[in-house]
Rosetta silent file (secondary structure, phi, psi, omega in degrees, C-alpha in Angstrom):
SEQUENCE: MLAERYIGIDIHKRQVVVAAVDEQQRQLFAPEKVLVQQFEKWARTHLRPTDHVAMEATTNSWAFHDRLEPIVKSISVANTFKLKLIASSSRKTDKHDALVLARLSAAQLLPTIWIPPQHVRDLRNFT
SCORE:     score description
SCORE:     0.000 S_00000001
   1 L     0.000  125.951  167.588   -0.033    0.177    0.091 S_00000001
   2 L   -43.662  131.449  149.835    1.037    3.672   -0.935 S_00000001
   3 L   -65.174  151.312  178.477    2.104    5.890    2.079 S_00000001
   4 L   -82.602  157.818  169.600    0.116    8.812    2.325 S_00000001
   5 L  -119.922  132.792  167.752    1.674   11.909    1.299 S_00000001
   6 E  -107.689  135.073 -158.040    0.822   15.658    1.995 S_00000001
   7 E  -129.746   89.503  172.313    1.341   17.835   -0.760 S_00000001
   8 E   -75.340  133.529 -164.318    1.359   21.509   -0.664 S_00000001
   9 E  -118.023   95.261  173.993    0.461   23.727   -3.431 S_00000001
  10 E   -98.288  106.070 -173.642    1.396   27.812   -3.644 S_00000001
  11 E   -94.865  128.279  173.043   -0.492   28.894   -6.642 S_00000001
  12 L  -106.284 -144.354  170.494    0.359   31.778   -8.788 S_00000001
  13 L   -83.896  -60.465  179.997   -0.821   33.105  -11.932 S_00000001
  14 L  -105.570   16.049  165.403    1.995   31.576  -14.195 S_00000001
  15 L  -145.605 -173.733 -179.313    3.706   29.047  -12.006 S_00000001
  16 E  -149.549  151.270  146.546    2.608   26.850   -9.014 S_00000001
  17 E  -134.750  129.374 -154.420    4.731   25.712   -6.428 S_00000001
  18 E  -138.849  132.664 -140.791    4.820   22.176   -4.831 S_00000001
  19 L  -128.661  144.079  170.931    6.249   20.839   -1.435 S_00000001
  20 L  -149.271  140.813 -174.269    5.567   17.291   -0.168 S_00000001
  21 E  -123.257  167.009  164.876    5.962   16.114    3.308 S_00000001
  22 L  -116.491 -177.075  163.545    5.149   12.549    4.891 S_00000001
  23 L   -19.815  -62.642 -159.432    3.481   11.561    8.361 S_00000001
  24 L   -98.616   22.707  164.669    6.257   12.086   10.219 S_00000001
  25 L    83.797    4.356 -178.664    7.393   15.807    8.699 S_00000001
  26 L   -88.205  134.142  176.356   10.084   14.076    6.311 S_00000001
  27 L   -75.859  128.448 -168.027   10.487   16.116    3.245 S_00000001
  28 L   -86.145  -53.872  168.846    9.600   13.689    0.521 S_00000001
  29 L  -137.173  156.491 -160.210   10.468   16.046   -2.354 S_00000001
  30 L   -66.315  157.694 -174.898   12.284   19.819   -2.344 S_00000001
  31 L   -62.727  151.949 -171.228    9.640   22.495   -3.547 S_00000001
  32 E  -143.465  136.450 -162.135    9.538   22.386   -7.216 S_00000001
  33 E   -96.594  150.269  161.977    8.050   25.375   -9.532 S_00000001
  34 L  -146.902  138.403 -178.406    5.706   24.206  -12.370 S_00000001
  35 L   -43.398  129.843  178.026    4.268   26.139  -15.290 S_00000001
  36 H   -64.127  -50.621  162.352    0.571   26.444  -14.493 S_00000001
  37 H   -47.597   -4.979  175.066    0.011   25.308  -18.215 S_00000001
  38 H  -123.639    6.611 -161.630    1.946   22.154  -17.598 S_00000001
  39 H   -70.930  -45.980 -174.412    0.451   21.654  -13.970 S_00000001
  40 H   -61.147  -38.211  168.525   -2.210   19.253  -14.817 S_00000001
  41 H   -59.076  -49.126  171.310    0.232   16.856  -16.878 S_00000001
  42 H   -34.838  -56.810 -131.742    2.578   17.483  -13.763 S_00000001
  43 H   -99.335  -15.935  164.644    0.147   16.595  -11.118 S_00000001
  44 H   -44.016  -42.311  176.191   -0.947   13.096  -13.490 S_00000001
  45 H   -89.231  -25.151 -176.294    2.449   11.877  -13.485 S_00000001
  46 H   -96.244  -39.672 -156.106    3.325   12.901   -9.528 S_00000001
  47 L   -73.447  148.136 -173.103    0.377   12.997   -7.514 S_00000001
  48 L  -120.004  153.958 -173.413   -1.056    9.509   -6.022 S_00000001
  49 L   -57.978  -32.334  179.870   -4.758    8.386   -5.347 S_00000001
  50 L   -83.843    7.694  168.618   -3.466    8.295   -1.477 S_00000001
  51 L   -43.213  131.180  174.950   -2.538   12.089   -1.489 S_00000001
  52 E   -97.344  100.017  168.601   -3.534   15.191    0.768 S_00000001
  53 E  -111.806  166.239 -161.614   -3.204   18.084   -1.051 S_00000001
  54 E  -128.104  133.858  150.620   -3.173   21.767    0.768 S_00000001
  55 E  -139.647  168.948  176.390   -3.498   24.989   -0.996 S_00000001
  56 L   -77.556  158.480 -172.535   -4.016   28.544   -0.406 S_00000001
  57 L   -83.417  106.188 -174.260   -7.315   30.291   -0.938 S_00000001
  58 L  -146.107  160.159 -169.936   -6.850   32.326   -4.465 S_00000001
  59 L   -59.206  -17.943  160.191   -9.251   33.622   -7.400 S_00000001
  60 L  -118.198   53.276 -172.016   -8.327   30.331   -9.086 S_00000001
  61 L   -78.342  -30.189  173.575   -8.463   27.965   -6.123 S_00000001
  62 L   -87.534  -27.951  142.662  -11.566   26.047   -7.636 S_00000001
  63 H   -15.214  -82.104  172.096  -10.041   26.000  -10.815 S_00000001
  64 H   -64.700  -26.339 -162.950   -6.993   23.634   -9.255 S_00000001
  65 H   -83.052  -19.840 -178.573   -9.332   22.055   -6.934 S_00000001
  66 H   -85.916  -60.809 -159.108  -11.944   20.341   -9.897 S_00000001
  67 H   -72.223  -27.424 -173.023   -8.580   19.181  -11.668 S_00000001
  68 H  -110.405   -2.143  173.411   -6.838   17.322   -8.840 S_00000001
  69 L   -51.949  -46.951  170.149  -10.128   16.211   -6.928 S_00000001
  70 L   -40.704  -56.487 -150.545  -10.500   12.788   -9.448 S_00000001
  71 L  -113.627    5.617 -172.886   -6.870   11.745   -8.911 S_00000001
  72 L  -123.093  148.875  166.126   -6.150   12.708   -4.872 S_00000001
  73 L   -68.273  -20.529  162.591   -7.653   11.359   -1.952 S_00000001
  74 E  -171.538  152.385 -179.177   -8.745   14.472   -0.363 S_00000001
  75 E  -105.883  156.297 -177.374   -8.009   18.629   -1.198 S_00000001
  76 E  -147.115  116.957  163.558   -7.781   21.332    1.775 S_00000001
  77 E  -117.145  125.100 -173.809   -8.035   24.815    0.907 S_00000001
  78 L   -41.451  148.253  156.161   -6.109   27.102    3.556 S_00000001
  79 L   -87.758   82.922 -179.623   -7.897   30.134    5.223 S_00000001
  80 H   -30.591  -42.754  171.155   -5.270   32.738    4.253 S_00000001
  81 H   -63.854  -33.925  171.354   -6.009   35.142    7.276 S_00000001
  82 H   -77.074  -50.958  175.598   -5.500   32.343    9.752 S_00000001
  83 H   -48.367  -17.348 -170.243   -2.680   30.719    7.633 S_00000001
  84 H   -91.782  -29.218  175.920   -0.957   34.194    7.797 S_00000001
  85 H   -84.079  -22.574  178.418   -1.193   34.115   11.969 S_00000001
  86 H  -114.062  -29.997 -159.507   -0.019   30.845   12.484 S_00000001
  87 L  -124.243   47.635  175.516    2.766   30.512    9.831 S_00000001
  88 L   -57.128  154.418 -176.812    4.065   34.107   10.116 S_00000001
  89 L  -175.849  141.613  155.347    8.100   34.075    8.989 S_00000001
  90 L   -96.743   17.303  164.156   10.424   36.240    7.799 S_00000001
  91 L   -96.765   55.035 -155.854   11.206   33.920    5.407 S_00000001
  92 L   -72.391   80.910  159.463    8.458   34.754    3.061 S_00000001
  93 L  -121.260  174.106 -171.422    9.066   32.361   -0.267 S_00000001
  94 H   -81.207  -69.045 -176.059    6.809   30.523   -2.607 S_00000001
  95 H   -56.060  -22.847  174.227    8.811   27.636   -1.715 S_00000001
  96 H   -82.841  -30.320  171.929    8.730   27.803    2.163 S_00000001
  97 H   -58.548  -62.984  -97.532    4.631   28.757    1.606 S_00000001
  98 H  -115.494  -24.415 -165.997    4.255   25.662   -0.339 S_00000001
  99 H   -92.538  -53.423  170.037    6.439   23.400    2.209 S_00000001
 100 H   -42.921  -67.684  176.518    4.235   25.124    5.389 S_00000001
 101 H   -34.803  -68.773  168.299    1.168   24.238    3.903 S_00000001
 102 H   -35.366  -65.458 -173.366    2.270   20.711    3.377 S_00000001
 103 H   -47.586  -54.131  172.320    3.748   20.501    6.986 S_00000001
 104 H   -45.896  -38.451 -163.985    0.239   22.099    8.481 S_00000001
 105 H  -106.541    1.797  162.542   -1.958   19.583    6.780 S_00000001
 106 H   -98.746    5.219  169.365    0.199   16.508    7.758 S_00000001
 107 L  -110.155   36.618  176.525    0.059   17.444   11.487 S_00000001
 108 L    31.947   39.976 -171.862   -3.612   18.488   10.792 S_00000001
 109 L  -130.328   37.899  163.788   -3.400   22.118   12.054 S_00000001
 110 L   -76.651  125.843  146.192   -4.021   23.772    8.255 S_00000001
 111 L   -59.106  107.002  178.770   -6.915   26.346    8.932 S_00000001
 112 L   -80.384 -164.133  169.533   -9.566   25.323    6.189 S_00000001
 113 L  -140.578  158.008  157.750  -12.304   26.882    4.403 S_00000001
 114 L   -73.735  128.082  165.233  -15.643   25.427    3.335 S_00000001
 115 L  -103.447  112.039 -169.618  -15.415   24.145   -0.101 S_00000001
 116 L   -76.112  145.863 -173.829  -18.586   25.007   -1.597 S_00000001
 117 L   -73.463  164.040 -162.986  -20.118   22.388   -4.382 S_00000001
 118 H   -58.582  -61.921 -160.547  -19.995   23.094   -8.291 S_00000001
 119 H   -59.366  -45.947 -177.367  -24.006   24.043   -7.905 S_00000001
 120 H   -70.763  -54.965 -157.041  -23.013   26.927   -4.958 S_00000001
 121 H   -72.073  -19.310  177.428  -19.880   28.451   -7.062 S_00000001
 122 H   -57.864  -70.760 -165.686  -22.380   28.439  -10.274 S_00000001
 123 H   -44.015  -31.519 -153.412  -24.954   30.666   -8.367 S_00000001
 124 H   -83.640  -20.334 -159.558  -22.303   32.547   -6.987 S_00000001
 125 H  -107.153    5.148  158.878  -20.835   33.573  -10.425 S_00000001
 126 H   -46.723  -54.338 -164.513  -24.538   34.933  -11.390 S_00000001
 127 L   -50.586    0.000    0.000  -23.744   38.340   -9.550 S_00000001
């Protein structure tokens, strides 16, 4: 059986940064930059059905969520405000952020938001 991994994804307009840890907080792969247009291919190649993915709430979180949902065990979207309070650091980089997301997820300490189902997101887009 495949071990569960905790994947942190820091999403930006043109690229994402991905990092992973295991349940014991051991880094499984170093933070890696992936271009947004190549991310789906990267995800299908590197992610497993036993993976837990954590990402911050951004303007395109739902697009990433919907692409990842069929290929991983779970997806959590972090509450950005609470995450900043927990993970405030002078070492603020995309690589660091991806690793913090992965580590908080593995420790079951990630402050999350409710992920609305597709029909609710569709209704919100009517305004």
